[in-house]
Amino acid sequence: MDRFLDISQLSVAFPKAPVPVLREIDLQIARGEYVSVIGHSGCGKSTLLNVIAGLLPATAGGVVLEGREIEGPGPDRAVVFQNHSLLPWLTCYENVKLAVDQTLSKAMSRAERSDWVLENLALVRMTHAKDKRPSEISGGMKQRIGIARALSMRPKVLLLDEPFGALDALTRAHLQDQVMDIHASRGTTVVMITHDVDEAVLLSDRIVMLTNGPNARIGEILEVDLPRPRDRLALAADPRFVAARTAVLEFLHTRHANPALAAA
Amino acid sequence: MNMLAPKPAATTPAALSTPADFAALPKVSRLRPVLAQLLPPLLVVVALMALWQFAASGPNATLPPPSKVWTDARDLITDPFFDNGGLDKGLFWHLLASLQRVALGFALAAVAGILVGLLIGTSDFAMRGLDPIFQVLRTVPPLAWLPLSLAAFREAQPSAIFVIFITSIWPIIINTAVGVRNVPQDYRNVAAVIRLRGPAFFWKIVLPAAAPYIFTGLKIGIGLSWLAIIAAEMLIGGVGIGFFIWDAWNSSNLSDIIVALTYVGLVGFALDRIVALAGRFATRGTSAS
Ligand SMILES: Nc1ncnc2c1ncn2[C@@H]1O[C@H](COP(=O)(O)OP(=O)(O)OP(=O)(O)O)[C@@H](O)[C@H]1O
Ligand SMILES: [Mg+2]
């Protein structure tokens, strides 16, 4: 298999904590693949993503992207954060522009960069709000600006940390479709963290299921070989979709039930 | 997305020229809040005046009632701009002199305070070394600096300015430092991903993120400056609203004092509003998310 992004023997422990959060994670991701990571709250999903992003150091093992070991954060691994993290003093346009100016100033002229910002805003259909500040737009719109900002860096890997977690079901479905379109058109490799089983099955090529932490490992990896483009309505009754969904649910609720709920 | 399409149209000025049922709405909602804001303070002022008039009208009253203030100090109230030379000037000139001192002292304090605050916010060593000293110095009352400052500068004007400076700098330093230390981890992460470092990180992330804190410091600082200048001017003399009050006291001119106090309060309020407004303008959106 193509080892575009190669996570090997990765363990992560926080200082002062006796037990590592993640233990000996092994995962290979191919170029252009869409991989979801699912697991109960607190099992270490954000931790895994932050290590890939380079925002957290690995305690043991490491992550290699295109043959290069990851040693810190960089625009080749753009992150869409769990809470959008837009800079509130900048307009939507300026938020994306800051990332573009910072990462593509050598590759593009000033005018090209401005066009590229607008192109990415158009991609998430936010052109109409480009001059608004984050406090003036809805949660779903903020998340879309966050996605535009991440995509505008031309990342090799797009890292999404529960990008739709805080949104209502309608907005979420809408954004999921947009992300599917973007994945199809740009061919970016995506690692997405989610709580939502339907979302994982609908969007992913593979679903990585983490066991409960601490000492979380990869419990199982499920291949979702549904043809693309995928249509949520048509798939709802598709037996392959239902089977994949059942498999994930069974993993999460029977074999690795939520520890907090189990204790109660 | 489709359902969002009509939204820009609704917010354009064109919406104001729509039929009567739309036009009627702003009329009611615009006048009401203004009245609701203005009416209570007006009523309270009238009531307080009446109470004061009543309380100060007895034969043993030591302070003049509002009616007497008006007859005594009518010139002072109606013409703040006269200038008969020397110290015999309208209140405008006294206030202007005080404001000039405050402007200079406060501007110096703002520049120095923000710079020092940024330094100790970014350096753990500077924070540990300087913070305890600042915490002690900031509790020294403004006037306590005046003798030292007169001894050092040997002149009234720079001494007064120094007192302003030293009074208002502490909240500016401390708030700026806190703002710099409290830049949210989220913003640091964003900066790290796009590799924003050094001076660019400072200008584009740290300063805007700390701006609300800095303006809180400036707002406290300008209030303290105004408190300090009145007290300092009483001691150093010359043109200035503080000395005007002291002078009026020495000539037992209580009505003049009351008029001056009203002006001092109004100017202090205006200064506070101006800094708050500047802060709101400079930090648009920052606090709202
Ligand atoms: N900075 C830290 N220091 C110490 N422990 C931490 C730190 N950050 C996270 N942890 C611990 O690591 C574990 C995993 O956290 P993480 O944020 O990765 O969970 P998660 O799977 O993303 O949860 P959620 O789904 O709720 O976002 C948690 O038990 C948490 O308490
Ligand atoms: Mg998380």
Coordinates of N, CA and C and ligand atoms in Angstrom, one line a residue, chain A residues 14-15 21 39-48 82 161-162 195, ligand 1:
Chain A
F14 N 0.9 12.5 28.1 CA 1.0 13.9 28.6 C 1.9 13.9 29.9
P15 N 2.7 15.0 30.1 CA 3.5 15.0 31.2 C 2.6 14.9 32.5
V21 N -1.9 8.3 26.6 CA -3.3 8.5 26.1 C -3.4 7.5 24.9
G39 N -14.4 7.3 18.0 CA -14.1 6.7 19.3 C -14.9 7.6 20.3
H40 N -15.0 7.0 21.5 CA -15.7 7.8 22.5 C -15.0 9.0 23.0
S41 N -15.7 9.9 23.6 CA -15.1 11.2 24.0 C -14.0 11.0 25.0
G42 N -12.9 11.7 24.8 CA -11.8 11.6 25.7 C -10.8 10.4 25.4
C43 N -11.0 9.7 24.3 CA -10.2 8.5 24.0 C -8.9 8.9 23.4
G44 N -8.8 10.2 22.9 CA -7.5 10.6 22.3 C -7.5 11.0 20.9
K45 N -8.7 11.2 20.3 CA -8.8 11.5 18.9 C -8.1 12.8 18.6
S46 N -8.5 13.9 19.3 CA -7.8 15.2 19.1 C -6.3 15.1 19.3
T47 N -5.9 14.3 20.3 CA -4.5 14.1 20.5 C -3.8 13.5 19.3
L48 N -4.4 12.5 18.7 CA -3.8 11.9 17.5 C -3.7 12.9 16.4
Q82 N -11.6 22.1 16.1 CA -12.9 21.7 16.7 C -13.8 22.9 16.9
D161 N -11.0 18.3 12.8 CA -11.3 17.8 14.1 C -12.8 18.1 14.4
E162 N -13.6 17.1 14.3 CA -15.0 17.2 14.5 C -15.5 18.5 13.9
H195 N -17.7 12.0 15.9 CA -18.4 11.3 16.8 C -19.6 10.5 16.1
Ligands
LIG1 N1 -2.9 19.0 27.7 C1 -3.2 17.9 28.3 N2 -2.6 17.5 29.4 C2 -3.0 16.3 30.1 N3 -4.0 15.5 29.6 C3 -4.6 15.9 28.5 C4 -4.3 17.1 27.8 N4 -5.1 17.1 26.7 C5 -5.8 16.1 26.7 N5 -5.6 15.3 27.8 C6 -6.2 14.0 28.1 O1 -6.0 13.1 27.0 C7 -7.2 12.4 26.7 C8 -7.6 12.5 25.3 O2 -8.0 13.8 25.0 P1 -8.5 14.2 23.5 O3 -8.7 15.7 23.6 O4 -7.5 13.7 22.5 O5 -9.9 13.4 23.5 P2 -10.9 13.4 22.3 O6 -11.0 12.0 21.9 O7 -10.6 14.4 21.2 O8 -12.2 13.8 23.0 P3 -13.5 14.6 22.4 O9 -14.2 13.6 21.5 O10 -14.3 14.9 23.6 O11 -13.0 15.8 21.7 C9 -8.3 12.9 27.7 O12 -8.4 11.9 28.7 C10 -7.7 14.2 28.3 O13 -8.0 14.2 29.6

